[in-house]
PDB file of C-alpha atoms in Angstrom:
ATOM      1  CA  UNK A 108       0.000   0.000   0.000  1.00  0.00           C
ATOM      2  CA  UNK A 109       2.526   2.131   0.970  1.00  0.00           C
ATOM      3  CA  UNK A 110       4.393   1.850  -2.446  1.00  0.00           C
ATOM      4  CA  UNK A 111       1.393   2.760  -4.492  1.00  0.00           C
ATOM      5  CA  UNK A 112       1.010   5.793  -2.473  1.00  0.00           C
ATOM      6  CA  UNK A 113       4.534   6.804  -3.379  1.00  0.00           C
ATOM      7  CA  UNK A 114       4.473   5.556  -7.289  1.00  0.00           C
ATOM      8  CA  UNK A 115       1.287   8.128  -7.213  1.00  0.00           C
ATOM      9  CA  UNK A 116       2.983  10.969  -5.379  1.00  0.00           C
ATOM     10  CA  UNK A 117       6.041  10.449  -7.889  1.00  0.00           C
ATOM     11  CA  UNK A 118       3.472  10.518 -10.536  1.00  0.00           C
ATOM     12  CA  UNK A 119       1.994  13.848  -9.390  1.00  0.00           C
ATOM     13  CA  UNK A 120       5.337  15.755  -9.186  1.00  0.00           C
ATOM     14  CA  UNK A 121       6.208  14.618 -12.319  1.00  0.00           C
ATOM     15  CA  UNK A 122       2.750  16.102 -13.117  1.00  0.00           C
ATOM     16  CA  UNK A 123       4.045  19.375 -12.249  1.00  0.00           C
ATOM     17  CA  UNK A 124       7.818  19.664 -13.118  1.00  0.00           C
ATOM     18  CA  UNK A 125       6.682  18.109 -16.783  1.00  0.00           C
ATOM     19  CA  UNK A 126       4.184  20.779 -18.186  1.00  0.00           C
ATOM     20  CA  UNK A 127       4.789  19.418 -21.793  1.00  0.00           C
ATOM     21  CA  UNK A 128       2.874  16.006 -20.700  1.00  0.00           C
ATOM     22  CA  UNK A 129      -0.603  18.215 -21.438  1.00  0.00           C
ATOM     23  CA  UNK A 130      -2.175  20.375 -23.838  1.00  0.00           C
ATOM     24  CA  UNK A 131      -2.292  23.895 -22.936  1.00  0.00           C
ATOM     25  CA  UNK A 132      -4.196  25.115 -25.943  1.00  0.00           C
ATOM     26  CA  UNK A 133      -7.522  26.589 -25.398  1.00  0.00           C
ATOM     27  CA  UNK A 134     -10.372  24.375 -26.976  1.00  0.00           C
ATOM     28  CA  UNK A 135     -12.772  25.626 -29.771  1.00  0.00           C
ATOM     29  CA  UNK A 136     -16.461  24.813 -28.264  1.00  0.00           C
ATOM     30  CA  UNK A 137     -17.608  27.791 -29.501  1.00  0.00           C
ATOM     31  CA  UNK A 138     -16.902  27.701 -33.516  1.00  0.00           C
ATOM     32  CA  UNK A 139     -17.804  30.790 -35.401  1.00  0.00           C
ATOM     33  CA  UNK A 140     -19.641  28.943 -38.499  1.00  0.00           C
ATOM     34  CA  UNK A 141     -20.369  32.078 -40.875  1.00  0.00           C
ATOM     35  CA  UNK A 142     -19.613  35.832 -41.609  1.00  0.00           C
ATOM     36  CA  UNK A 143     -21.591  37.436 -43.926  1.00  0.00           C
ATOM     37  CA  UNK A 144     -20.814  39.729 -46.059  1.00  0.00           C
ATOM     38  CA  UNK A 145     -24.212  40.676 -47.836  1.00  0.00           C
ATOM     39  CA  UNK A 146     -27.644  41.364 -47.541  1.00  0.00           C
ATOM     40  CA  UNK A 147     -30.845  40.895 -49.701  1.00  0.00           C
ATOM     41  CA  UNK A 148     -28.131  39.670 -52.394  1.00  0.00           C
ATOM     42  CA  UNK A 149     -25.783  43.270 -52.271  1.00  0.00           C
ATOM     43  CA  UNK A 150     -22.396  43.135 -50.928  1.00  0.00           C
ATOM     44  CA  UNK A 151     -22.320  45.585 -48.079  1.00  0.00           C
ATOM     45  CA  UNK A 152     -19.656  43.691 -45.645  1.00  0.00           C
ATOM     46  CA  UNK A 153     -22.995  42.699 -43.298  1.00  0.00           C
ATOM     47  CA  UNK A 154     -20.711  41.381 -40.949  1.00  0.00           C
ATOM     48  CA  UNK A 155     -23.265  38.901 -39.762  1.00  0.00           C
ATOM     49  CA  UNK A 156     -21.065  36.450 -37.808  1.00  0.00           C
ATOM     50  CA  UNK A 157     -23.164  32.873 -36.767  1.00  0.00           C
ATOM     51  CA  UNK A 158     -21.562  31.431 -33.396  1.00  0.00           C
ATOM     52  CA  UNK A 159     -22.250  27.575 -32.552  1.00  0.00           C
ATOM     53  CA  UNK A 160     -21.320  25.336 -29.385  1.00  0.00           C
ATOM     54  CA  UNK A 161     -19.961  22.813 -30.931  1.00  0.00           C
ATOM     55  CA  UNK A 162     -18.998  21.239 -27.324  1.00  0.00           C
ATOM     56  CA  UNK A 163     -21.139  18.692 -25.034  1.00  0.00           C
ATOM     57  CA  UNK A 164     -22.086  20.902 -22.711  1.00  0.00           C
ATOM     58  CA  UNK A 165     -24.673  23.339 -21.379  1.00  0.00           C
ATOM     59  CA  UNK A 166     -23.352  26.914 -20.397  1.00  0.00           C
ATOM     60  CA  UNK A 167     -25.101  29.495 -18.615  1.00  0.00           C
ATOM     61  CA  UNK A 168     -24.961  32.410 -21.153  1.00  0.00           C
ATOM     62  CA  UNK A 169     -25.512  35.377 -18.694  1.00  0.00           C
ATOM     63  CA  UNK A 170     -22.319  34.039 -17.258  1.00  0.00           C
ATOM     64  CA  UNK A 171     -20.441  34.136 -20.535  1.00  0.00           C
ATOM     65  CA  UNK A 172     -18.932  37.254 -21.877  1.00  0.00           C
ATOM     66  CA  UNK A 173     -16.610  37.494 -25.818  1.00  0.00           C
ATOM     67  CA  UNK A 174     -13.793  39.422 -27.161  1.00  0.00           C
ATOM     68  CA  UNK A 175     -13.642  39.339 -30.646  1.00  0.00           C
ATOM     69  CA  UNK A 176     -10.071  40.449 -32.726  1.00  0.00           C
ATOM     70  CA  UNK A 177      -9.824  40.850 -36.312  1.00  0.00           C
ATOM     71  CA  UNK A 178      -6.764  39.870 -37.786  1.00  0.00           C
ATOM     72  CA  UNK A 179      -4.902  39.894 -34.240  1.00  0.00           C
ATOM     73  CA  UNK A 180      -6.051  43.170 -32.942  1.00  0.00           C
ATOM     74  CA  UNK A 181      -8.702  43.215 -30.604  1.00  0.00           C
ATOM     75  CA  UNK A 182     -12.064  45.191 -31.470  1.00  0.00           C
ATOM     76  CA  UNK A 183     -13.579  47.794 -29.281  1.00  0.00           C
ATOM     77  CA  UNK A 184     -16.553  45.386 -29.284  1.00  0.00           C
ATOM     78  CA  UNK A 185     -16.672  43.331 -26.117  1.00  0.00           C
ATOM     79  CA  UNK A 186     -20.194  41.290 -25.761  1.00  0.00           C
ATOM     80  CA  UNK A 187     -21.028  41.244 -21.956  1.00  0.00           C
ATOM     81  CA  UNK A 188     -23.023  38.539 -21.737  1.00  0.00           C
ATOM     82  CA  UNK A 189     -23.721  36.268 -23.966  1.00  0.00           C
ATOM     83  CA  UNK A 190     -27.597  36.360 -23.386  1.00  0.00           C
ATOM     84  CA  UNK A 191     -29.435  38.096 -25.124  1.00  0.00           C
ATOM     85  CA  UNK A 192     -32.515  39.605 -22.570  1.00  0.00           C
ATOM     86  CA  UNK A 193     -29.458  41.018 -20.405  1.00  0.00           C
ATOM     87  CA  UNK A 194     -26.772  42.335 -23.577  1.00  0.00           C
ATOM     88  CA  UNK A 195     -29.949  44.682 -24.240  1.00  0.00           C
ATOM     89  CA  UNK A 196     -29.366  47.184 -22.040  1.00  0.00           C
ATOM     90  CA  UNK A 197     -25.015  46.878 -21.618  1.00  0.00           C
ATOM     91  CA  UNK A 198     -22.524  49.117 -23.666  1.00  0.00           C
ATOM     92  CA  UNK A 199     -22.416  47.332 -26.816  1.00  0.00           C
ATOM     93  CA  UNK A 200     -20.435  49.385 -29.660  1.00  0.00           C
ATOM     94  CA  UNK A 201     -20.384  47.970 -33.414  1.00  0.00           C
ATOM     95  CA  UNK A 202     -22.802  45.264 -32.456  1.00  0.00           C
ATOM     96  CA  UNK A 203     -26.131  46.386 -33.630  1.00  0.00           C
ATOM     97  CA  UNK A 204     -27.738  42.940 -32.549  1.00  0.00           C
ATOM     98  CA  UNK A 205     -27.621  39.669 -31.211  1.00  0.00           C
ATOM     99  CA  UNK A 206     -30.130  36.588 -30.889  1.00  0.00           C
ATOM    100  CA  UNK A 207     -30.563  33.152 -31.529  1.00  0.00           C
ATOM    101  CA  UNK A 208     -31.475  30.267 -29.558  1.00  0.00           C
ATOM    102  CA  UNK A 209     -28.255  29.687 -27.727  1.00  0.00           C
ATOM    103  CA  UNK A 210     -29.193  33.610 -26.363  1.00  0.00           C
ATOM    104  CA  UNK A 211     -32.473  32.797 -25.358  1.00  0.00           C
ATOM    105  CA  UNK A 212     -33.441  31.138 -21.550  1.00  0.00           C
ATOM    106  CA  UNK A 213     -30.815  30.777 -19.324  1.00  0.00           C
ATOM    107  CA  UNK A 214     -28.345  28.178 -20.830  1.00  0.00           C
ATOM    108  CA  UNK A 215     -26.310  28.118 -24.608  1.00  0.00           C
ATOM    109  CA  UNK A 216     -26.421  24.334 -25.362  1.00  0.00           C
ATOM    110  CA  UNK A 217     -24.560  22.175 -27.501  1.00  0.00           C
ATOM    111  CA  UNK A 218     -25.698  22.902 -31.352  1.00  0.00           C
ATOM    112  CA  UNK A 219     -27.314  26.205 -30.574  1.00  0.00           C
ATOM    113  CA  UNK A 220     -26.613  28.928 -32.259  1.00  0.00           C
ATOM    114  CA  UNK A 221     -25.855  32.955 -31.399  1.00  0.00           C
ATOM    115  CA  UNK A 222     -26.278  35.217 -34.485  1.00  0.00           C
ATOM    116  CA  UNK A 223     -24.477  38.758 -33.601  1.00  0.00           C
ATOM    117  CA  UNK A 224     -24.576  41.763 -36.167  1.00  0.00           C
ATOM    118  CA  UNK A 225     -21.874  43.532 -36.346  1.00  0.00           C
ATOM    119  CA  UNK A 226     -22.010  47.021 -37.540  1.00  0.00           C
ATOM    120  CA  UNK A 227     -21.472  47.120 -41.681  1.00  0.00           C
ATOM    121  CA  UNK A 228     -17.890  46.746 -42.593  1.00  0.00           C
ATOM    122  CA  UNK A 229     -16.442  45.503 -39.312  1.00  0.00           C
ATOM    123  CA  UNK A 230     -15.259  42.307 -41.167  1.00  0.00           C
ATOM    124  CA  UNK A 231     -14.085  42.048 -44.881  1.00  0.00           C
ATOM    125  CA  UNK A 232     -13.584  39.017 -46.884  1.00  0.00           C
ATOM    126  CA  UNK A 233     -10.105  37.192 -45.618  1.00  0.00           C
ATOM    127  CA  UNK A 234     -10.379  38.629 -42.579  1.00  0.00           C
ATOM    128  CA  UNK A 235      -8.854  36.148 -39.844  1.00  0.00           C
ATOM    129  CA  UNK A 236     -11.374  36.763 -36.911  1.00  0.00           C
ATOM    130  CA  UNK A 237     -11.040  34.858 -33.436  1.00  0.00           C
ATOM    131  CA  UNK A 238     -14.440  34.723 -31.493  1.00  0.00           C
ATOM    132  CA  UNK A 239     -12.647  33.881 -27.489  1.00  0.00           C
ATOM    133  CA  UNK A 240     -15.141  33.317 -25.041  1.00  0.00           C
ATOM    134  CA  UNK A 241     -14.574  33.775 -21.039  1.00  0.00           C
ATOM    135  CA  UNK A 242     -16.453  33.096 -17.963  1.00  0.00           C
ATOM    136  CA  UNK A 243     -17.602  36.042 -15.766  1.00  0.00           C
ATOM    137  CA  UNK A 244     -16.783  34.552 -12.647  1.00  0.00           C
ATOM    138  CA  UNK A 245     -13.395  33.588 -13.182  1.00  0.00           C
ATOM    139  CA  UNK A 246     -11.999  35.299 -16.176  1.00  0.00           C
ATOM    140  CA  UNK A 247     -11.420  32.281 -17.339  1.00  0.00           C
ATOM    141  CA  UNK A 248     -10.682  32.144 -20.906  1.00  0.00           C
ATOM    142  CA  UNK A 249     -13.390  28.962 -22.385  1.00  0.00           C
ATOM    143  CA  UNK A 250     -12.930  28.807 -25.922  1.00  0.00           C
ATOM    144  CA  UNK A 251     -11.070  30.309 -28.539  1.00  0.00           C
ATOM    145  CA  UNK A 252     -11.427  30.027 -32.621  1.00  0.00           C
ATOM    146  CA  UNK A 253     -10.126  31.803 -35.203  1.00  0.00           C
ATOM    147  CA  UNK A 254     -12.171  31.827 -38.820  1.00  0.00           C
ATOM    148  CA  UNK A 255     -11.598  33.500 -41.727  1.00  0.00           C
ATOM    149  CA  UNK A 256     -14.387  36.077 -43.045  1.00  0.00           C
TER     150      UNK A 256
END
């Protein structure tokens, strides 16, 4: 017994002095899925960006917040919460609107969508755009992915 105890205590430093032995890459659960770049058929750089959880779990969307970049810089556009009866009334600049069902109720669930409008000509065509979403609680960064407009 006592030698199991120590193989696992070995095992746990090892843990800690090895940080290559896991993946510190932030997953993509939330996968931007489209941008678009026209309406009614006329190209007017829309920037209509469509937003998926692509994971296995349920999140609480008031507790999720986004920072969007465009081609590494961050925008001036941070989404507060991610749902969408409370981002009404927060300070949301170059977002006109946002819905979907993954904004609705109180929980963003696996294969729901959020649709957020940008304002016109906040993306263009080969744009690399990274949609990173946090936790409110923590600051905990939750997902990360990178798409190109």
């Amino acid at each position: 017994m006592l030698a199991i105890t120590l193989i696992l205590a070995v095992l746990v430093l090892l843990m800690f002095r090895l940080p290559y032995l896991y993946d510190p890459s932030v997953p993509a659960i939330f996968k931007i899925t489209n941008i678009k770049h026209d309406q009614n058929g006329i190209r007017n750089f829309d920037s209509y960006m469509v937003v998926m959880n692509t994971g296995t779990t349920s999140y609480r969307n008031s507790n999720l917040y986004a920072e969007i970049y465009r081609n590494g810089e961050k925008l001036d556009c941070r989404i507060e919460t991610l749902n969408g009866h409370d981002f009404i009334p927060t300070h949301h600049y170059k977002i006109q609107t946002m819905g979907g069902p993954g904004s609705q109720g109180f929980f963003w669930n696996p294969v729901e969508m959020i649709f957020v409008d940008f304002r016109d000509g906040t993306f263009h065509p080969g744009d690399q755009v990274t949609f990173e979403v946090y936790d409110n609680t923590t600051r905990q960064l939750l997902s990360r992915h990178t798409y190109t407009a």
